[in-house]
Amino acid sequence: MTGGAATTAVKRHALTILHALEEADAQLVGKAVVLTDGTAGTVEAIWLDDLHGLRISIKGHPGKRPVSALKFAQG
């Protein structure tokens, strides 16, 4: 790949990731959820973590949890 083509490919990948984050935000923030550890509450925010991927915070429960810990989300 040439420099310009590589840059375009990187930009496409970045936009894909940002679009997925935006979709997750729209689908989960404000929704009631239950996590695999039994924690339940409302999703306050979603982050993209360099090491762990998508992380969520649950209102009333300190800390950020992996989105993969979701067992149930309000439909």
JSON list of C-alpha atoms in Angstrom, two decimals:
[
{"chain": "A", "resi": 1, "resn": "MET", "atom": "CA", "xyz": [0.00, 0.00, 0.00]},
{"chain": "A", "resi": 2, "resn": "THR", "atom": "CA", "xyz": [1.15, 3.51, -0.68]},
{"chain": "A", "resi": 3, "resn": "GLY", "atom": "CA", "xyz": [1.16, 6.17, 2.01]},
{"chain": "A", "resi": 4, "resn": "GLY", "atom": "CA", "xyz": [-2.10, 7.73, 0.81]},
{"chain": "A", "resi": 5, "resn": "ALA", "atom": "CA", "xyz": [-3.90, 4.38, 0.50]},
{"chain": "A", "resi": 6, "resn": "ALA", "atom": "CA", "xyz": [-2.69, 3.31, 3.96]},
{"chain": "A", "resi": 7, "resn": "THR", "atom": "CA", "xyz": [-3.92, 6.57, 5.46]},
{"chain": "A", "resi": 8, "resn": "THR", "atom": "CA", "xyz": [-7.31, 6.13, 3.82]},
{"chain": "A", "resi": 9, "resn": "ALA", "atom": "CA", "xyz": [-7.56, 2.55, 5.14]},
{"chain": "A", "resi": 10, "resn": "VAL", "atom": "CA", "xyz": [-6.66, 3.70, 8.66]},
{"chain": "A", "resi": 11, "resn": "LYS", "atom": "CA", "xyz": [-9.27, 6.46, 8.50]},
{"chain": "A", "resi": 12, "resn": "ARG", "atom": "CA", "xyz": [-11.90, 3.93, 7.36]},
{"chain": "A", "resi": 13, "resn": "HIS", "atom": "CA", "xyz": [-11.05, 1.64, 10.28]},
{"chain": "A", "resi": 14, "resn": "ALA", "atom": "CA", "xyz": [-11.17, 4.55, 12.74]},
{"chain": "A", "resi": 15, "resn": "LEU", "atom": "CA", "xyz": [-14.56, 5.66, 11.44]},
{"chain": "A", "resi": 16, "resn": "THR", "atom": "CA", "xyz": [-15.87, 2.09, 11.70]},
{"chain": "A", "resi": 17, "resn": "ILE", "atom": "CA", "xyz": [-14.78, 1.92, 15.35]},
{"chain": "A", "resi": 18, "resn": "LEU", "atom": "CA", "xyz": [-16.29, 5.32, 16.16]},
{"chain": "A", "resi": 19, "resn": "HIS", "atom": "CA", "xyz": [-19.55, 4.34, 14.45]},
{"chain": "A", "resi": 20, "resn": "ALA", "atom": "CA", "xyz": [-19.74, 1.14, 16.54]},
{"chain": "A", "resi": 21, "resn": "LEU", "atom": "CA", "xyz": [-19.10, 3.17, 19.73]},
{"chain": "A", "resi": 22, "resn": "GLU", "atom": "CA", "xyz": [-21.86, 5.61, 18.74]},
{"chain": "A", "resi": 23, "resn": "GLU", "atom": "CA", "xyz": [-24.29, 2.72, 18.13]},
{"chain": "A", "resi": 24, "resn": "ALA", "atom": "CA", "xyz": [-23.45, 1.09, 21.48]},
{"chain": "A", "resi": 25, "resn": "ASP", "atom": "CA", "xyz": [-23.95, 4.44, 23.21]},
{"chain": "A", "resi": 26, "resn": "ALA", "atom": "CA", "xyz": [-27.37, 4.90, 21.61]},
{"chain": "A", "resi": 27, "resn": "GLN", "atom": "CA", "xyz": [-28.44, 1.33, 22.42]},
{"chain": "A", "resi": 28, "resn": "LEU", "atom": "CA", "xyz": [-27.22, 1.13, 26.03]},
{"chain": "A", "resi": 29, "resn": "VAL", "atom": "CA", "xyz": [-27.01, 4.50, 27.81]},
{"chain": "A", "resi": 30, "resn": "GLY", "atom": "CA", "xyz": [-30.09, 4.93, 29.98]},
{"chain": "A", "resi": 31, "resn": "LYS", "atom": "CA", "xyz": [-31.07, 1.25, 29.68]},
{"chain": "A", "resi": 32, "resn": "ALA", "atom": "CA", "xyz": [-31.51, -1.11, 32.61]},
{"chain": "A", "resi": 33, "resn": "VAL", "atom": "CA", "xyz": [-28.93, -3.90, 32.57]},
{"chain": "A", "resi": 34, "resn": "VAL", "atom": "CA", "xyz": [-27.88, -6.94, 34.58]},
{"chain": "A", "resi": 35, "resn": "LEU", "atom": "CA", "xyz": [-24.25, -8.02, 34.49]},
{"chain": "A", "resi": 36, "resn": "THR", "atom": "CA", "xyz": [-22.87, -11.53, 34.78]},
{"chain": "A", "resi": 37, "resn": "ASP", "atom": "CA", "xyz": [-21.73, -10.79, 38.36]},
{"chain": "A", "resi": 38, "resn": "GLY", "atom": "CA", "xyz": [-25.32, -9.91, 39.37]},
{"chain": "A", "resi": 39, "resn": "THR", "atom": "CA", "xyz": [-24.80, -6.15, 39.37]},
{"chain": "A", "resi": 40, "resn": "ALA", "atom": "CA", "xyz": [-27.90, -4.39, 38.08]},
{"chain": "A", "resi": 41, "resn": "GLY", "atom": "CA", "xyz": [-28.63, -0.79, 37.25]},
{"chain": "A", "resi": 42, "resn": "THR", "atom": "CA", "xyz": [-28.82, 1.78, 34.51]},
{"chain": "A", "resi": 43, "resn": "VAL", "atom": "CA", "xyz": [-25.94, 2.37, 32.08]},
{"chain": "A", "resi": 44, "resn": "GLU", "atom": "CA", "xyz": [-24.54, 5.86, 32.69]},
{"chain": "A", "resi": 45, "resn": "ALA", "atom": "CA", "xyz": [-21.81, 6.03, 30.07]},
{"chain": "A", "resi": 46, "resn": "ILE", "atom": "CA", "xyz": [-19.72, 4.04, 27.61]},
{"chain": "A", "resi": 47, "resn": "TRP", "atom": "CA", "xyz": [-15.98, 4.39, 26.96]},
{"chain": "A", "resi": 48, "resn": "LEU", "atom": "CA", "xyz": [-13.54, 2.97, 24.48]},
{"chain": "A", "resi": 49, "resn": "ASP", "atom": "CA", "xyz": [-10.62, 1.65, 26.52]},
{"chain": "A", "resi": 50, "resn": "ASP", "atom": "CA", "xyz": [-7.28, 1.03, 24.76]},
{"chain": "A", "resi": 51, "resn": "LEU", "atom": "CA", "xyz": [-6.67, -2.17, 26.69]},
{"chain": "A", "resi": 52, "resn": "HIS", "atom": "CA", "xyz": [-10.13, -3.60, 27.26]},
{"chain": "A", "resi": 53, "resn": "GLY", "atom": "CA", "xyz": [-12.39, -2.38, 24.45]},
{"chain": "A", "resi": 54, "resn": "LEU", "atom": "CA", "xyz": [-15.85, -1.08, 25.33]},
{"chain": "A", "resi": 55, "resn": "ARG", "atom": "CA", "xyz": [-16.41, -0.34, 29.02]},
{"chain": "A", "resi": 56, "resn": "ILE", "atom": "CA", "xyz": [-19.61, 0.78, 30.74]},
{"chain": "A", "resi": 57, "resn": "SER", "atom": "CA", "xyz": [-20.42, 2.49, 34.00]},
{"chain": "A", "resi": 58, "resn": "ILE", "atom": "CA", "xyz": [-23.54, 1.59, 35.97]},
{"chain": "A", "resi": 59, "resn": "LYS", "atom": "CA", "xyz": [-25.33, 4.31, 37.93]},
{"chain": "A", "resi": 60, "resn": "GLY", "atom": "CA", "xyz": [-24.76, 3.81, 41.66]},
{"chain": "A", "resi": 61, "resn": "HIS", "atom": "CA", "xyz": [-21.91, 1.30, 41.18]},
{"chain": "A", "resi": 62, "resn": "PRO", "atom": "CA", "xyz": [-18.38, 2.77, 41.02]},
{"chain": "A", "resi": 63, "resn": "GLY", "atom": "CA", "xyz": [-16.00, 1.62, 38.33]},
{"chain": "A", "resi": 64, "resn": "LYS", "atom": "CA", "xyz": [-16.02, 0.74, 34.66]},
{"chain": "A", "resi": 65, "resn": "ARG", "atom": "CA", "xyz": [-16.98, -2.75, 33.55]},
{"chain": "A", "resi": 66, "resn": "PRO", "atom": "CA", "xyz": [-16.44, -4.53, 30.23]},
{"chain": "A", "resi": 67, "resn": "VAL", "atom": "CA", "xyz": [-19.47, -4.45, 27.96]},
{"chain": "A", "resi": 68, "resn": "SER", "atom": "CA", "xyz": [-18.95, -8.21, 27.54]},
{"chain": "A", "resi": 69, "resn": "ALA", "atom": "CA", "xyz": [-20.19, -8.59, 31.15]},
{"chain": "A", "resi": 70, "resn": "LEU", "atom": "CA", "xyz": [-23.75, -7.71, 30.06]},
{"chain": "A", "resi": 71, "resn": "LYS", "atom": "CA", "xyz": [-26.09, -10.61, 30.72]},
{"chain": "A", "resi": 72, "resn": "PHE", "atom": "CA", "xyz": [-29.35, -8.77, 30.02]},
{"chain": "A", "resi": 73, "resn": "ALA", "atom": "CA", "xyz": [-30.20, -5.34, 28.64]},
{"chain": "A", "resi": 74, "resn": "GLN", "atom": "CA", "xyz": [-33.64, -3.77, 28.71]},
{"chain": "A", "resi": 75, "resn": "GLY", "atom": "CA", "xyz": [-35.29, -4.27, 25.31]}
]
